[in-house]
PDB file of C-alpha atoms in Angstrom:
ATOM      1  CA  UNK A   8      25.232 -44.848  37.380  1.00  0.00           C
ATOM      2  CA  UNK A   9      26.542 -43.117  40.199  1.00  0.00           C
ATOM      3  CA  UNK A  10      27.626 -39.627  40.157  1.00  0.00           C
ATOM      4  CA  UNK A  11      25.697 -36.247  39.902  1.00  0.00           C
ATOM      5  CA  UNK A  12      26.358 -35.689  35.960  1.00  0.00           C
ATOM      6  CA  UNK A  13      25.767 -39.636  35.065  1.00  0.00           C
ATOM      7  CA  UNK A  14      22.074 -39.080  36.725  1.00  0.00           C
ATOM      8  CA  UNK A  15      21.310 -36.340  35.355  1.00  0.00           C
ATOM      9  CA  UNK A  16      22.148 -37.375  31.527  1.00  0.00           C
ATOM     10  CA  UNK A  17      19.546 -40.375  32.619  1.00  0.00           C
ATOM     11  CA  UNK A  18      17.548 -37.354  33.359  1.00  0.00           C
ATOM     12  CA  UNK A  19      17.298 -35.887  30.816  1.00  0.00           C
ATOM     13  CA  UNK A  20      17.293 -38.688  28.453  1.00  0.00           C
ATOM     14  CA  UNK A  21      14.286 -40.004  30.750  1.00  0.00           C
ATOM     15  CA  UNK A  22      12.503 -36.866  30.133  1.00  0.00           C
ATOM     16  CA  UNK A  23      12.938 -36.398  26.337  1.00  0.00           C
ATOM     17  CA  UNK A  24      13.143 -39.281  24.832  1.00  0.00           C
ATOM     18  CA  UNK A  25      11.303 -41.896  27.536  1.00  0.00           C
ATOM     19  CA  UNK A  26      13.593 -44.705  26.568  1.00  0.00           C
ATOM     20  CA  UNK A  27      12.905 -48.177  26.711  1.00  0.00           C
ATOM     21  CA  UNK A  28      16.053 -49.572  27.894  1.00  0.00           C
ATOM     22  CA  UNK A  29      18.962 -47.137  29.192  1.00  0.00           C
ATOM     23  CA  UNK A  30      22.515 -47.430  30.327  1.00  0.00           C
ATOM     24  CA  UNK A  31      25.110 -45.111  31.310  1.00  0.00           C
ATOM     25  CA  UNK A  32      28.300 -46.313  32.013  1.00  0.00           C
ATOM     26  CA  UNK A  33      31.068 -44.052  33.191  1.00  0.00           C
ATOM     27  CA  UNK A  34      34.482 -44.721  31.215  1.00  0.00           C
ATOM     28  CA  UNK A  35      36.192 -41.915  33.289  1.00  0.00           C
ATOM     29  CA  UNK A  36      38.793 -44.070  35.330  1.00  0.00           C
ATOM     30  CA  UNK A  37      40.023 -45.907  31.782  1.00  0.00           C
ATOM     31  CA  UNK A  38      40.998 -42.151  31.082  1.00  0.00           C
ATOM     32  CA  UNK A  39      42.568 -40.741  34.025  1.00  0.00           C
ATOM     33  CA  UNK A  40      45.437 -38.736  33.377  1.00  0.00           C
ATOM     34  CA  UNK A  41      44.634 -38.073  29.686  1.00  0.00           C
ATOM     35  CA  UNK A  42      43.442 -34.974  28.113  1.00  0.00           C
ATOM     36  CA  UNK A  43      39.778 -34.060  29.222  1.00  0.00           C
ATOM     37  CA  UNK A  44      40.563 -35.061  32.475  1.00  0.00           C
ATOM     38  CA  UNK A  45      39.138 -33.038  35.198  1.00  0.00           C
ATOM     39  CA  UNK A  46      39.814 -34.719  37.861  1.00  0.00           C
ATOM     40  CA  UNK A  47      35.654 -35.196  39.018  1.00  0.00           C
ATOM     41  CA  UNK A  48      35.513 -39.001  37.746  1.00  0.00           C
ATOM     42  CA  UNK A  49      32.686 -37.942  35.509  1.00  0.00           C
ATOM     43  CA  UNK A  50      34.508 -37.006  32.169  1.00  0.00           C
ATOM     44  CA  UNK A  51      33.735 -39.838  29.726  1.00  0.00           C
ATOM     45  CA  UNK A  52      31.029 -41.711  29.719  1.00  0.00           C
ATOM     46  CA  UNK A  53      28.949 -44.366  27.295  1.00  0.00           C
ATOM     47  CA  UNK A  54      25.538 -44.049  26.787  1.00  0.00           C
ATOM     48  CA  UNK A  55      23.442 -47.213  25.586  1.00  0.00           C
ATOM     49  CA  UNK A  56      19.876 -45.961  24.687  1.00  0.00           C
ATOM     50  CA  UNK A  57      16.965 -47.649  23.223  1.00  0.00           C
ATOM     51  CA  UNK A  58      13.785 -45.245  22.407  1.00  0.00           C
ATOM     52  CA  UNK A  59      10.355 -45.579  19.734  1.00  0.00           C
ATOM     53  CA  UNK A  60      11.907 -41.656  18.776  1.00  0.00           C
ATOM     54  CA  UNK A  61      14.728 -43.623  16.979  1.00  0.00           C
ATOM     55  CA  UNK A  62      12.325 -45.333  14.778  1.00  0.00           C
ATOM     56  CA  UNK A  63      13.199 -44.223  11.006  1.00  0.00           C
ATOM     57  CA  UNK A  64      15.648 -41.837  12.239  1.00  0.00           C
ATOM     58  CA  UNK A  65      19.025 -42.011  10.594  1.00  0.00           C
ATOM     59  CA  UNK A  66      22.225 -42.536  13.009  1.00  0.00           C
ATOM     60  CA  UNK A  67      23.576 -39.394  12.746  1.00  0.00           C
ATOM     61  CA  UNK A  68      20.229 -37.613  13.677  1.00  0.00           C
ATOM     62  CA  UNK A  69      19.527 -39.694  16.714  1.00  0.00           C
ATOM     63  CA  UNK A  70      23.277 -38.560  17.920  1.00  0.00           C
ATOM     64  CA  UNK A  71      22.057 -35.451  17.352  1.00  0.00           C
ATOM     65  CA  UNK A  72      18.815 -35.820  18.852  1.00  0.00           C
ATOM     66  CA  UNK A  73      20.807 -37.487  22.255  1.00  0.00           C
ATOM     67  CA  UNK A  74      22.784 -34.549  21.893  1.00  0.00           C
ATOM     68  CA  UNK A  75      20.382 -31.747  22.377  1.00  0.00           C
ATOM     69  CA  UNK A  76      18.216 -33.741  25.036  1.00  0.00           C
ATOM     70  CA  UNK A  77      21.612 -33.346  26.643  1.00  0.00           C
ATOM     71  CA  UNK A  78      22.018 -29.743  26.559  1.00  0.00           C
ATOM     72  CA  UNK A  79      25.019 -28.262  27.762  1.00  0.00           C
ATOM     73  CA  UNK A  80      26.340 -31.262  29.199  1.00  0.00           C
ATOM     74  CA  UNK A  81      28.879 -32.571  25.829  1.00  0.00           C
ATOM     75  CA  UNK A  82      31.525 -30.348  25.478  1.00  0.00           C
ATOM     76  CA  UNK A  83      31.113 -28.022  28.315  1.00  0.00           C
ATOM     77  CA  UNK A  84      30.438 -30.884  31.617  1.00  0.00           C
ATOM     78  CA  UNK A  85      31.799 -34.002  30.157  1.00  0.00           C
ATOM     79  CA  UNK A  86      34.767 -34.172  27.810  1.00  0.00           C
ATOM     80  CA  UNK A  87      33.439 -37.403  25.954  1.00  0.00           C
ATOM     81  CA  UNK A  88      30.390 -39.252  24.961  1.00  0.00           C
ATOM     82  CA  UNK A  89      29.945 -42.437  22.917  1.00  0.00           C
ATOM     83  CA  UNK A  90      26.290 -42.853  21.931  1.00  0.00           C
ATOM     84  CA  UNK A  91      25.030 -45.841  21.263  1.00  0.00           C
ATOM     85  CA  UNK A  92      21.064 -45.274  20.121  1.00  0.00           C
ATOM     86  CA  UNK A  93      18.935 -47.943  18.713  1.00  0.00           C
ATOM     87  CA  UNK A  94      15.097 -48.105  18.268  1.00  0.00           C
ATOM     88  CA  UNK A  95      12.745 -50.894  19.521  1.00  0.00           C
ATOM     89  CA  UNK A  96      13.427 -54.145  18.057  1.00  0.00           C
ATOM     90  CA  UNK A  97      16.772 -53.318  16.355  1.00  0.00           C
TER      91      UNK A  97
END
């Protein structure tokens, strides 16, 4: 992690979801020069997440749920996220 946006998606994650193991990595410079763009070095990133909240949760609704701990940040701050949530022990 490094930049503004990449610690505050930690963050927030932190906050509502206290995960057990966490990784952001930024995949912005693999993109450079392709749509979504912006220039800041903080437009895609990967997010590894491991949290007890995932436990029985389908896949779809712990993107969602990774998705609204984020708030505004998908779609309006950073032009991609790959999400990558798995509970304890998976």
């Amino acid at each position: 992690m490094t930049g503004p946006i990449a610690q505050e998606i930690a963050q927030r994650l932190t906050a509502a979801l206290a995960p057990t193991q966490l990784e952001i990595v930024n995949d912005s410079a693999h993109h450079a020069g392709h749509m979504g763009d912006d220039g800041t070095g903080e437009s895609h990133f990967t997010i590894h997440i491991e949290s007890a909240e995932f436990a029985g949760v389908s896949r779809l609704q712990r993107q969602r749920m990774v998705n609204a701990a984020l708030g505004d940040i998908p779609g309006e701050r950073v032009h991609a996220l790959a999400i990558k949530a798995r509970a304890p022990g998976e």
